PDB file of C-alpha atoms in Angstrom:
ATOM      1  CA  MET A  95     121.157  35.528  99.887  1.00 89.00           C
ATOM      2  CA  ILE A  96     124.355  35.005  97.792  1.00 94.00           C
ATOM      3  CA  ARG A  97     127.541  35.485  98.986  1.00 97.00           C
ATOM      4  CA  LEU A  98     130.717  36.046  96.449  1.00 97.00           C
ATOM      5  CA  GLY A  99     134.072  35.913  96.500  1.00 98.00           C
ATOM      6  CA  PRO A 100     137.506  34.151  95.671  1.00 98.00           C
ATOM      7  CA  ALA A 101     139.227  31.346  96.328  1.00 98.00           C
ATOM      8  CA  GLY A 102     142.443  32.513  97.327  1.00 97.00           C
ATOM      9  CA  ASN A 103     143.629  36.432  97.570  1.00 97.00           C
ATOM     10  CA  PRO A 104     142.740  38.525  94.549  1.00 97.00           C
ATOM     11  CA  VAL A 105     145.219  37.989  91.629  1.00 96.00           C
ATOM     12  CA  ASP A 106     146.309  42.028  92.449  1.00 95.00           C
ATOM     13  CA  TYR A 107     146.355  42.084  95.980  1.00 96.00           C
ATOM     14  CA  LYS A 108     149.639  42.219  97.544  1.00 93.00           C
ATOM     15  CA  GLY A 109     149.476  42.741 101.202  1.00 93.00           C
ATOM     16  CA  GLU A 110     149.059  40.469 103.783  1.00 93.00           C
ATOM     17  CA  SER A 111     146.555  37.909 104.141  1.00 94.00           C
ATOM     18  CA  SER A 112     145.051  39.797 107.719  1.00 96.00           C
ATOM     19  CA  LYS A 113     144.341  42.658 105.497  1.00 97.00           C
ATOM     20  CA  VAL A 114     142.687  40.693 102.705  1.00 97.00           C
ATOM     21  CA  CYS A 115     139.267  41.640 103.790  1.00 98.00           C
ATOM     22  CA  SER A 116     139.285  45.023 103.666  1.00 98.00           C
ATOM     23  CA  TYR A 117     140.525  44.987 100.085  1.00 98.00           C
ATOM     24  CA  ILE A 118     137.697  42.388  99.414  1.00 98.00           C
ATOM     25  CA  ARG A 119     135.206  44.360 100.623  1.00 97.00           C
ATOM     26  CA  ALA A 120     136.601  47.355  99.060  1.00 97.00           C
ATOM     27  CA  MET A 121     135.881  45.311  95.518  1.00 96.00           C
ATOM     28  CA  ASN A 122     132.048  44.918  96.832  1.00 96.00           C
ATOM     29  CA  LEU A 123     132.289  41.273  97.209  1.00 97.00           C
ATOM     30  CA  ASP A 124     131.453  38.903 100.647  1.00 96.00           C
ATOM     31  CA  ALA A 125     133.021  36.033 101.131  1.00 98.00           C
ATOM     32  CA  TYR A 126     136.554  34.359 100.799  1.00 98.00           C
ATOM     33  CA  GLU A 127     138.005  31.204 101.237  1.00 98.00           C
ATOM     34  CA  TYR A 128     141.494  31.012 102.036  1.00 98.00           C
ATOM     35  CA  GLN A 129     143.910  28.610 100.570  1.00 97.00           C
ATOM     36  CA  ALA A 130     145.836  25.692 102.477  1.00 96.00           C
ATOM     37  CA  THR A 131     146.001  23.610  99.997  1.00 94.00           C
ATOM     38  CA  TYR A 132     149.599  23.165  99.374  1.00 94.00           C
ATOM     39  CA  GLY A 133     149.765  23.305 103.498  1.00 93.00           C
ATOM     40  CA  VAL A 134     148.229  24.607 106.448  1.00 96.00           C
ATOM     41  CA  ARG A 135     151.037  27.925 107.326  1.00 95.00           C
ATOM     42  CA  VAL A 136     149.246  30.641 107.958  1.00 96.00           C
ATOM     43  CA  SER A 137     150.321  31.443 112.217  1.00 96.00           C
ATOM     44  CA  GLU A 138     148.018  32.041 114.279  1.00 97.00           C
ATOM     45  CA  ARG A 139     148.659  35.280 114.382  1.00 97.00           C
ATOM     46  CA  ILE A 140     147.764  35.702 110.858  1.00 97.00           C
ATOM     47  CA  ALA A 141     145.062  33.832 111.042  1.00 98.00           C
ATOM     48  CA  LYS A 142     143.210  35.746 113.531  1.00 98.00           C
ATOM     49  CA  GLY A 143     143.562  38.969 111.908  1.00 98.00           C
ATOM     50  CA  ILE A 144     141.787  37.778 109.321  1.00 98.00           C
ATOM     51  CA  LYS A 145     138.874  36.783 111.573  1.00 98.00           C
ATOM     52  CA  GLU A 146     139.260  40.455 112.881  1.00 98.00           C
ATOM     53  CA  ASP A 147     139.256  42.186 109.778  1.00 98.00           C
ATOM     54  CA  SER A 148     136.345  39.622 108.367  1.00 98.00           C
ATOM     55  CA  ARG A 149     134.116  40.703 111.027  1.00 98.00           C
ATOM     56  CA  GLU A 150     135.149  44.011 110.184  1.00 98.00           C
ATOM     57  CA  ASN A 151     133.995  43.902 107.266  1.00 98.00           C
ATOM     58  CA  ASP A 152     131.116  41.085 106.610  1.00 97.00           C
ATOM     59  CA  ILE A 153     133.290  38.599 104.964  1.00 98.00           C
ATOM     60  CA  LEU A 154     131.831  34.973 105.602  1.00 98.00           C
ATOM     61  CA  VAL A 155     135.821  33.057 105.410  1.00 98.00           C
ATOM     62  CA  SER A 156     136.045  29.434 104.967  1.00 98.00           C
ATOM     63  CA  ILE A 157     139.455  27.417 104.275  1.00 98.00           C
ATOM     64  CA  HIS A 158     140.422  24.909 101.593  1.00 98.00           C
ATOM     65  CA  ALA A 159     142.670  22.228 103.211  1.00 98.00           C
ATOM     66  CA  PRO A 160     146.222  20.422 101.539  1.00 97.00           C
ATOM     67  CA  TYR A 161     145.037  18.935  98.351  1.00 94.00           C
ATOM     68  CA  TYR A 162     146.841  15.997 100.069  1.00 93.00           C
ATOM     69  CA  ILE A 163     144.439  14.271 101.977  1.00 97.00           C
ATOM     70  CA  ASN A 164     142.712  10.565 101.407  1.00 98.00           C
ATOM     71  CA  LEU A 165     141.242   9.445 104.162  1.00 98.00           C
ATOM     72  CA  SER A 166     140.060   6.038 102.256  1.00 98.00           C
ATOM     73  CA  SER A 167     143.624   5.555 101.549  1.00 97.00           C
ATOM     74  CA  PRO A 168     144.529   1.401 102.000  1.00 97.00           C
ATOM     75  CA  LYS A 169     147.568   2.513 103.847  1.00 97.00           C
ATOM     76  CA  ASP A 170     147.545   3.485 107.292  1.00 97.00           C
ATOM     77  CA  ASP A 171     150.580   6.367 107.510  1.00 97.00           C
ATOM     78  CA  VAL A 172     148.559   7.924 104.579  1.00 97.00           C
ATOM     79  CA  ARG A 173     145.506   8.006 106.264  1.00 98.00           C
ATOM     80  CA  GLU A 174     147.067   9.388 109.576  1.00 98.00           C
ATOM     81  CA  ARG A 175     148.855  12.166 108.084  1.00 98.00           C
ATOM     82  CA  SER A 176     145.631  13.320 106.429  1.00 98.00           C
ATOM     83  CA  ILE A 177     143.892  13.105 109.655  1.00 98.00           C
ATOM     84  CA  GLU A 178     146.734  15.335 110.362  1.00 97.00           C
ATOM     85  CA  ARG A 179     146.382  17.585 107.872  1.00 97.00           C
ATOM     86  CA  LEU A 180     142.524  18.440 108.183  1.00 98.00           C
ATOM     87  CA  ILE A 181     143.610  19.025 112.162  1.00 98.00           C
ATOM     88  CA  GLN A 182     145.841  21.414 111.471  1.00 97.00           C
ATOM     89  CA  ALA A 183     142.717  23.100 109.116  1.00 98.00           C
ATOM     90  CA  ALA A 184     140.476  23.050 111.609  1.00 98.00           C
ATOM     91  CA  ARG A 185     142.392  24.932 114.143  1.00 97.00           C
ATOM     92  CA  ALA A 186     143.333  27.191 112.025  1.00 97.00           C
ATOM     93  CA  GLY A 187     139.629  27.519 110.591  1.00 98.00           C
ATOM     94  CA  GLU A 188     139.367  28.131 114.249  1.00 97.00           C
ATOM     95  CA  TRP A 189     141.478  30.719 114.807  1.00 97.00           C
ATOM     96  CA  MET A 190     140.396  33.089 111.408  1.00 98.00           C
ATOM     97  CA  GLY A 191     136.721  31.687 112.135  1.00 97.00           C
ATOM     98  CA  ALA A 192     136.187  29.643 109.044  1.00 98.00           C
ATOM     99  CA  TYR A 193     132.497  28.687 108.519  1.00 98.00           C
ATOM    100  CA  ARG A 194     133.539  25.729 106.665  1.00 98.00           C
ATOM    101  CA  ILE A 195     136.512  23.623 106.442  1.00 98.00           C
ATOM    102  CA  VAL A 196     137.146  22.300 102.735  1.00 98.00           C
ATOM    103  CA  PHE A 197     138.627  19.050 101.634  1.00 98.00           C
ATOM    104  CA  HIS A 198     138.444  16.545  98.998  1.00 98.00           C
ATOM    105  CA  PRO A 199     137.704  13.116 100.488  1.00 98.00           C
ATOM    106  CA  GLY A 200     139.954  10.618  98.761  1.00 97.00           C
ATOM    107  CA  PHE A 201     140.965   7.928  95.991  1.00 97.00           C
ATOM    108  CA  TYR A 202     139.545   4.956  95.107  1.00 97.00           C
ATOM    109  CA  SER A 203     143.180   3.625  95.196  1.00 94.00           C
ATOM    110  CA  GLY A 204     142.317   0.341  93.477  1.00 94.00           C
ATOM    111  CA  GLN A 205     139.381  -0.468  95.852  1.00 96.00           C
ATOM    112  CA  SER A 206     135.936  -1.042  95.407  1.00 97.00           C
ATOM    113  CA  LYS A 207     133.843   2.593  95.845  1.00 97.00           C
ATOM    114  CA  GLU A 208     132.062   0.994  98.769  1.00 97.00           C
ATOM    115  CA  ARG A 209     135.307   0.532 100.273  1.00 98.00           C
ATOM    116  CA  ALA A 210     136.970   3.747  99.853  1.00 98.00           C
ATOM    117  CA  LEU A 211     134.084   5.266 101.576  1.00 98.00           C
ATOM    118  CA  LYS A 212     133.902   2.697 104.146  1.00 98.00           C
ATOM    119  CA  VAL A 213     137.150   3.300 105.015  1.00 98.00           C
ATOM    120  CA  CYS A 214     136.508   7.358 104.797  1.00 98.00           C
ATOM    121  CA  GLU A 215     134.268   7.116 107.220  1.00 98.00           C
ATOM    122  CA  GLU A 216     136.105   5.201 109.791  1.00 98.00           C
ATOM    123  CA  SER A 217     138.859   7.453 108.601  1.00 98.00           C
ATOM    124  CA  ILE A 218     136.384  10.479 109.756  1.00 98.00           C
ATOM    125  CA  GLY A 219     135.467   8.761 113.207  1.00 98.00           C
ATOM    126  CA  ARG A 220     139.037   9.013 114.083  1.00 97.00           C
ATOM    127  CA  LEU A 221     139.759  12.747 113.262  1.00 98.00           C
ATOM    128  CA  LEU A 222     136.646  13.602 114.699  1.00 97.00           C
ATOM    129  CA  GLU A 223     137.790  11.663 118.282  1.00 97.00           C
ATOM    130  CA  GLU A 224     141.575  13.640 117.389  1.00 96.00           C
ATOM    131  CA  ILE A 225     139.238  17.268 116.979  1.00 97.00           C
ATOM    132  CA  GLU A 226     137.712  16.667 120.449  1.00 95.00           C
ATOM    133  CA  ALA A 227     140.833  15.570 122.548  1.00 96.00           C
ATOM    134  CA  TYR A 228     142.383  19.125 120.983  1.00 94.00           C
ATOM    135  CA  ASN A 229     139.628  21.066 122.173  1.00 95.00           C
ATOM    136  CA  ILE A 230     138.651  22.378 118.867  1.00 95.00           C
ATOM    137  CA  GLN A 231     135.411  24.426 118.766  1.00 91.00           C
ATOM    138  CA  GLY A 232     132.538  25.382 116.194  1.00 89.00           C
ATOM    139  CA  PHE A 233     134.632  23.776 113.021  1.00 95.00           C
ATOM    140  CA  CYS A 234     132.196  22.421 110.053  1.00 98.00           C
ATOM    141  CA  PHE A 235     133.760  19.915 107.809  1.00 98.00           C
ATOM    142  CA  ALA A 236     132.762  20.904 104.092  1.00 98.00           C
ATOM    143  CA  PRO A 237     133.469  17.615 101.947  1.00 98.00           C
ATOM    144  CA  GLU A 238     133.727  18.512  98.269  1.00 98.00           C
ATOM    145  CA  THR A 239     132.798  17.269  95.360  1.00 98.00           C
ATOM    146  CA  THR A 240     135.542  16.388  93.433  1.00 98.00           C
ATOM    147  CA  GLY A 241     136.177  16.347  89.679  1.00 97.00           C
ATOM    148  CA  ARG A 242     138.390  13.339  88.625  1.00 96.00           C
ATOM    149  CA  ARG A 243     136.756  10.115  88.408  1.00 96.00           C
ATOM    150  CA  SER A 244     139.359   8.507  90.443  1.00 96.00           C
ATOM    151  CA  GLN A 245     138.525  10.223  93.955  1.00 97.00           C
ATOM    152  CA  LEU A 246     136.441   9.395  96.182  1.00 98.00           C
ATOM    153  CA  GLY A 247     133.644  12.281  96.234  1.00 97.00           C
ATOM    154  CA  SER A 248     130.846  12.128  93.884  1.00 97.00           C
ATOM    155  CA  LEU A 249     127.673  13.817  94.666  1.00 98.00           C
ATOM    156  CA  SER A 250     126.122  10.411  96.389  1.00 98.00           C
ATOM    157  CA  GLU A 251     129.423  10.003  98.666  1.00 98.00           C
ATOM    158  CA  ILE A 252     129.053  13.235  99.541  1.00 98.00           C
ATOM    159  CA  ILE A 253     125.330  13.543 100.869  1.00 98.00           C
ATOM    160  CA  GLU A 254     126.347   9.686 102.492  1.00 98.00           C
ATOM    161  CA  ILE A 255     129.545  11.143 104.401  1.00 98.00           C
ATOM    162  CA  CYS A 256     127.217  14.125 105.521  1.00 98.00           C
ATOM    163  CA  GLN A 257     124.659  12.107 106.762  1.00 97.00           C
ATOM    164  CA  SER A 258     126.712  10.272 108.386  1.00 97.00           C
ATOM    165  CA  PHE A 259     128.119  12.786 111.114  1.00 97.00           C
ATOM    166  CA  ASP A 260     127.470  16.354 113.214  1.00 95.00           C
ATOM    167  CA  ASN A 261     129.039  19.060 111.657  1.00 96.00           C
ATOM    168  CA  PHE A 262     129.047  17.963 108.377  1.00 98.00           C
ATOM    169  CA  GLU A 263     127.988  19.784 105.541  1.00 98.00           C
ATOM    170  CA  PRO A 264     128.664  19.618 101.653  1.00 98.00           C
ATOM    171  CA  THR A 265     130.497  21.623  99.444  1.00 98.00           C
ATOM    172  CA  ILE A 266     129.013  21.361  95.802  1.00 98.00           C
ATOM    173  CA  ASP A 267     132.198  22.190  92.995  1.00 98.00           C
ATOM    174  CA  PHE A 268     130.010  22.242  89.757  1.00 98.00           C
ATOM    175  CA  ALA A 269     132.463  22.238  87.527  1.00 97.00           C
ATOM    176  CA  HIS A 270     133.490  19.197  89.350  1.00 98.00           C
ATOM    177  CA  ILE A 271     130.663  17.226  88.778  1.00 98.00           C
ATOM    178  CA  TYR A 272     130.422  18.633  85.829  1.00 97.00           C
ATOM    179  CA  ALA A 273     133.764  17.240  84.406  1.00 97.00           C
ATOM    180  CA  ARG A 274     133.463  13.596  86.430  1.00 96.00           C
ATOM    181  CA  ARG A 275     130.088  13.382  83.957  1.00 95.00           C
ATOM    182  CA  ARG A 276     131.914  14.751  81.271  1.00 94.00           C
ATOM    183  CA  GLY A 277     129.762  17.076  79.993  1.00 94.00           C
ATOM    184  CA  ALA A 278     126.651  17.022  82.096  1.00 91.00           C
ATOM    185  CA  PRO A 279     124.936  18.948  83.857  1.00 91.00           C
ATOM    186  CA  ARG A 280     123.621  21.897  81.600  1.00 89.00           C
ATOM    187  CA  THR A 281     120.380  22.704  82.242  1.00 93.00           C
ATOM    188  CA  VAL A 282     117.817  24.072  84.845  1.00 94.00           C
ATOM    189  CA  GLU A 283     115.907  20.480  85.534  1.00 95.00           C
ATOM    190  CA  ASP A 284     119.523  19.142  85.803  1.00 95.00           C
ATOM    191  CA  TYR A 285     120.653  21.902  88.751  1.00 96.00           C
ATOM    192  CA  MET A 286     117.399  21.638  90.234  1.00 97.00           C
ATOM    193  CA  ASN A 287     117.743  17.697  90.362  1.00 97.00           C
ATOM    194  CA  ILE A 288     120.987  18.149  92.312  1.00 97.00           C
ATOM    195  CA  LEU A 289     119.399  20.742  95.328  1.00 98.00           C
ATOM    196  CA  ASP A 290     116.581  18.506  95.150  1.00 97.00           C
ATOM    197  CA  LEU A 291     118.705  15.782  96.423  1.00 97.00           C
ATOM    198  CA  LEU A 292     120.568  17.551  98.493  1.00 98.00           C
ATOM    199  CA  GLU A 293     116.912  19.170 100.158  1.00 97.00           C
ATOM    200  CA  ASP A 294     115.922  15.438 100.018  1.00 97.00           C
ATOM    201  CA  ASN A 295     118.667  13.638 101.902  1.00 98.00           C
ATOM    202  CA  LEU A 296     119.876  16.638 104.156  1.00 97.00           C
ATOM    203  CA  ASP A 297     118.746  19.694 106.066  1.00 93.00           C
ATOM    204  CA  ILE A 298     120.634  22.397 104.283  1.00 94.00           C
ATOM    205  CA  LYS A 299     119.974  25.862 105.178  1.00 92.00           C
ATOM    206  CA  HIS A 300     123.285  27.634 103.881  1.00 97.00           C
ATOM    207  CA  LEU A 301     125.275  25.459 100.837  1.00 98.00           C
ATOM    208  CA  HIS A 302     128.566  26.119  99.969  1.00 98.00           C
ATOM    209  CA  CYS A 303     129.596  26.354  96.298  1.00 98.00           C
ATOM    210  CA  HIS A 304     132.543  26.777  93.724  1.00 98.00           C
ATOM    211  CA  TYR A 305     132.165  27.600  90.111  1.00 98.00           C
ATOM    212  CA  THR A 306     134.918  27.537  87.385  1.00 98.00           C
ATOM    213  CA  ARG A 307     134.953  27.056  83.962  1.00 98.00           C
ATOM    214  CA  ILE A 308     136.227  23.564  83.608  1.00 97.00           C
ATOM    215  CA  GLU A 309     138.363  21.478  80.902  1.00 97.00           C
ATOM    216  CA  TYR A 310     138.098  17.924  81.196  1.00 97.00           C
ATOM    217  CA  THR A 311     139.265  14.458  79.754  1.00 96.00           C
ATOM    218  CA  ASP A 312     137.530  11.422  79.689  1.00 95.00           C
ATOM    219  CA  LYS A 313     139.343  11.014  83.364  1.00 95.00           C
ATOM    220  CA  GLY A 314     137.316  14.142  84.904  1.00 95.00           C
ATOM    221  CA  GLU A 315     138.999  17.253  85.565  1.00 96.00           C
ATOM    222  CA  LYS A 316     142.501  18.348  84.033  1.00 97.00           C
ATOM    223  CA  LYS A 317     142.307  22.383  84.127  1.00 97.00           C
ATOM    224  CA  HIS A 318     140.900  25.087  85.458  1.00 98.00           C
ATOM    225  CA  HIS A 319     139.301  28.358  83.212  1.00 98.00           C
ATOM    226  CA  SER A 320     138.147  32.448  83.060  1.00 97.00           C
ATOM    227  CA  LEU A 321     134.708  33.155  82.640  1.00 97.00           C
ATOM    228  CA  ASP A 322     135.658  34.400  79.057  1.00 95.00           C
ATOM    229  CA  GLU A 323     136.884  31.152  77.876  1.00 95.00           C
ATOM    230  CA  LYS A 324     132.701  30.702  76.593  1.00 90.00           C
ATOM    231  CA  GLU A 325     133.878  27.110  75.166  1.00 94.00           C
ATOM    232  CA  TYR A 326     134.497  25.277  78.545  1.00 96.00           C
ATOM    233  CA  GLY A 327     131.379  24.923  80.923  1.00 95.00           C
ATOM    234  CA  PRO A 328     129.375  24.303  83.008  1.00 96.00           C
ATOM    235  CA  PRO A 329     127.060  26.952  82.208  1.00 94.00           C
ATOM    236  CA  LEU A 330     127.084  29.559  84.565  1.00 94.00           C
ATOM    237  CA  GLU A 331     123.631  30.884  84.012  1.00 93.00           C
ATOM    238  CA  PRO A 332     121.261  27.914  84.607  1.00 93.00           C
ATOM    239  CA  ILE A 333     123.113  27.248  88.266  1.00 95.00           C
ATOM    240  CA  LEU A 334     122.600  30.592  89.034  1.00 94.00           C
ATOM    241  CA  TYR A 335     118.627  30.141  88.252  1.00 92.00           C
ATOM    242  CA  ALA A 336     118.405  26.820  90.011  1.00 94.00           C
ATOM    243  CA  LEU A 337     119.927  28.601  93.154  1.00 94.00           C
ATOM    244  CA  ILE A 338     117.715  31.523  93.345  1.00 92.00           C
ATOM    245  CA  GLU A 339     114.776  29.166  92.585  1.00 92.00           C
ATOM    246  CA  LYS A 340     115.168  26.486  95.220  1.00 94.00           C
ATOM    247  CA  GLY A 341     116.008  30.027  97.493  1.00 91.00           C
ATOM    248  CA  TRP A 342     118.661  29.159 100.359  1.00 95.00           C
ATOM    249  CA  ASP A 343     121.582  30.793 101.417  1.00 95.00           C
ATOM    250  CA  TYR A 344     124.635  30.528  99.541  1.00 96.00           C
ATOM    251  CA  THR A 345     127.978  31.221  99.469  1.00 98.00           C
ATOM    252  CA  ILE A 346     129.709  30.878  95.658  1.00 98.00           C
ATOM    253  CA  ILE A 347     133.512  30.956  95.704  1.00 98.00           C
ATOM    254  CA  CYS A 348     134.837  31.206  92.295  1.00 98.00           C
ATOM    255  CA  GLU A 349     138.066  29.266  91.280  1.00 98.00           C
ATOM    256  CA  THR A 350     139.108  30.525  88.016  1.00 98.00           C
ATOM    257  CA  PRO A 351     142.153  32.107  87.237  1.00 98.00           C
ATOM    258  CA  GLN A 352     140.536  35.308  87.573  1.00 97.00           C
ATOM    259  CA  ARG A 353     139.303  34.316  90.832  1.00 97.00           C
ATOM    260  CA  ASP A 354     137.968  37.840  92.254  1.00 97.00           C
ATOM    261  CA  LEU A 355     137.444  39.912  88.889  1.00 97.00           C
ATOM    262  CA  ASP A 356     135.098  37.016  88.166  1.00 98.00           C
ATOM    263  CA  ALA A 357     133.103  36.732  90.992  1.00 97.00           C
ATOM    264  CA  LEU A 358     132.718  40.586  89.791  1.00 96.00           C
ATOM    265  CA  LYS A 359     131.128  38.919  87.101  1.00 95.00           C
ATOM    266  CA  ILE A 360     129.008  36.061  88.609  1.00 96.00           C
ATOM    267  CA  LYS A 361     127.835  39.162  90.453  1.00 94.00           C
ATOM    268  CA  GLU A 362     126.807  40.906  87.147  1.00 92.00           C
ATOM    269  CA  THR A 363     125.016  38.029  85.919  1.00 91.00           C
ATOM    270  CA  LEU A 364     122.887  37.972  88.621  1.00 86.00           C
ATOM    271  CA  GLY A 365     121.699  41.410  88.786  1.00 74.00           C
ATOM    272  CA  VAL A 366     122.240  42.655  91.895  1.00 42.00           C
ATOM    273  CA  TYR A 367     120.315  45.242  93.735  1.00 30.00           C
ATOM    274  CA  HIS A 368     121.775  47.437  96.641  1.00 31.00           C
ATOM    275  CA  MET A 369     120.078  48.251  99.667  1.00 31.00           C
ATOM    276  CA  GLY A 370     121.393  49.470 102.281  1.00 30.00           C
ATOM    277  CA  LYS A 371     125.262  49.589 103.060  1.00 31.00           C
ATOM    278  CA  TYR A 372     125.574  45.853 101.929  1.00 34.00           C
ATOM    279  CA  ASN A 373     123.671  43.751  98.792  1.00 41.00           C
ATOM    280  CA  ILE A 374     121.007  41.904 100.337  1.00 37.00           C
ATOM    281  CA  LEU A 375     118.883  40.936  97.696  1.00 41.00           C
ATOM    282  CA  VAL A 376     119.831  38.664  94.151  1.00 43.00           C
ATOM    283  CA  VAL A 377     117.696  38.236  91.612  1.00 44.00           C
ATOM    284  CA  PRO A 378     118.198  36.380  88.205  1.00 44.00           C
ATOM    285  CA  LEU A 379     118.356  38.239  84.895  1.00 45.00           C
ATOM    286  CA  PRO A 380     114.536  37.628  83.189  1.00 47.00           C
ATOM    287  CA  PHE A 381     116.413  35.518  80.041  1.00 46.00           C
ATOM    288  CA  ILE A 382     117.490  32.894  82.403  1.00 46.00           C
ATOM    289  CA  LYS A 383     114.560  30.647  83.068  1.00 48.00           C
ATOM    290  CA  GLU A 384     113.307  30.943  78.947  1.00 50.00           C
ATOM    291  CA  LYS A 385     117.425  30.773  77.800  1.00 48.00           C
ATOM    292  CA  PHE A 386     118.393  27.509  80.041  1.00 44.00           C
ATOM    293  CA  TYR A 387     115.232  25.271  81.291  1.00 44.00           C
ATOM    294  CA  SER A 388     115.433  22.558  78.676  1.00 43.00           C
ATOM    295  CA  ARG A 389     117.680  21.582  75.353  1.00 39.00           C
TER     296      ARG A 389
END
């Protein structure tokens, strides 16, 4: 099964976040990523309202932790504040029943990549001690592949982090990988290689993904774009084909400026067959394999 939904509230939604899942379900989408990217400011009341509303409408909820996290910083105070922000996100995630707590691990900050990864893993060890002390239950941290070459968060680094700790699963942002690698991957084989690498190293049952079209420079990610802006990559169809061929369960969170409307376009591209009340079977358009399997 593939679930689709927006990163944040739908563009035209004006109501309280506690009822946003009803709106998302009415759009015929079934996932929602709450954006705490500029700070965890959600109240317990609103968060618990999201949990109730999501369960009533079969919407799978995740939460994106603040951008201001750098677990690999050489500065003690930066790491401590980063740990505190992740604790806040985990607490809010517990209230809202989030199945993933997405976060960007950090920056190299002038260190070698190996040293930055070691510092990050030490910080995560401290984070998990704090989570236990706060008695936060049912959490799953989901470090994300990052889009800038100065950031910790290559595919191999995310895999190593998830191998090293319990209750950690990857967030695969295909646009970030594309920007970080400056225009690759592009073909079905390229994306199958990514999924095979995950399969060989992690016990994947449900993969959390992000997608947008993206503009990049030599340094990596620059700007997100809508699906209509076809001059930007990565191409959508080979990603979808690879995901379906691998056969796991997925959540795809759309991060374009038109996040909910473009999520519907992704769903249309998939070619969804309706069975019962909700969409439970997804198949690719027949041209995808022929068009994108190699170039």
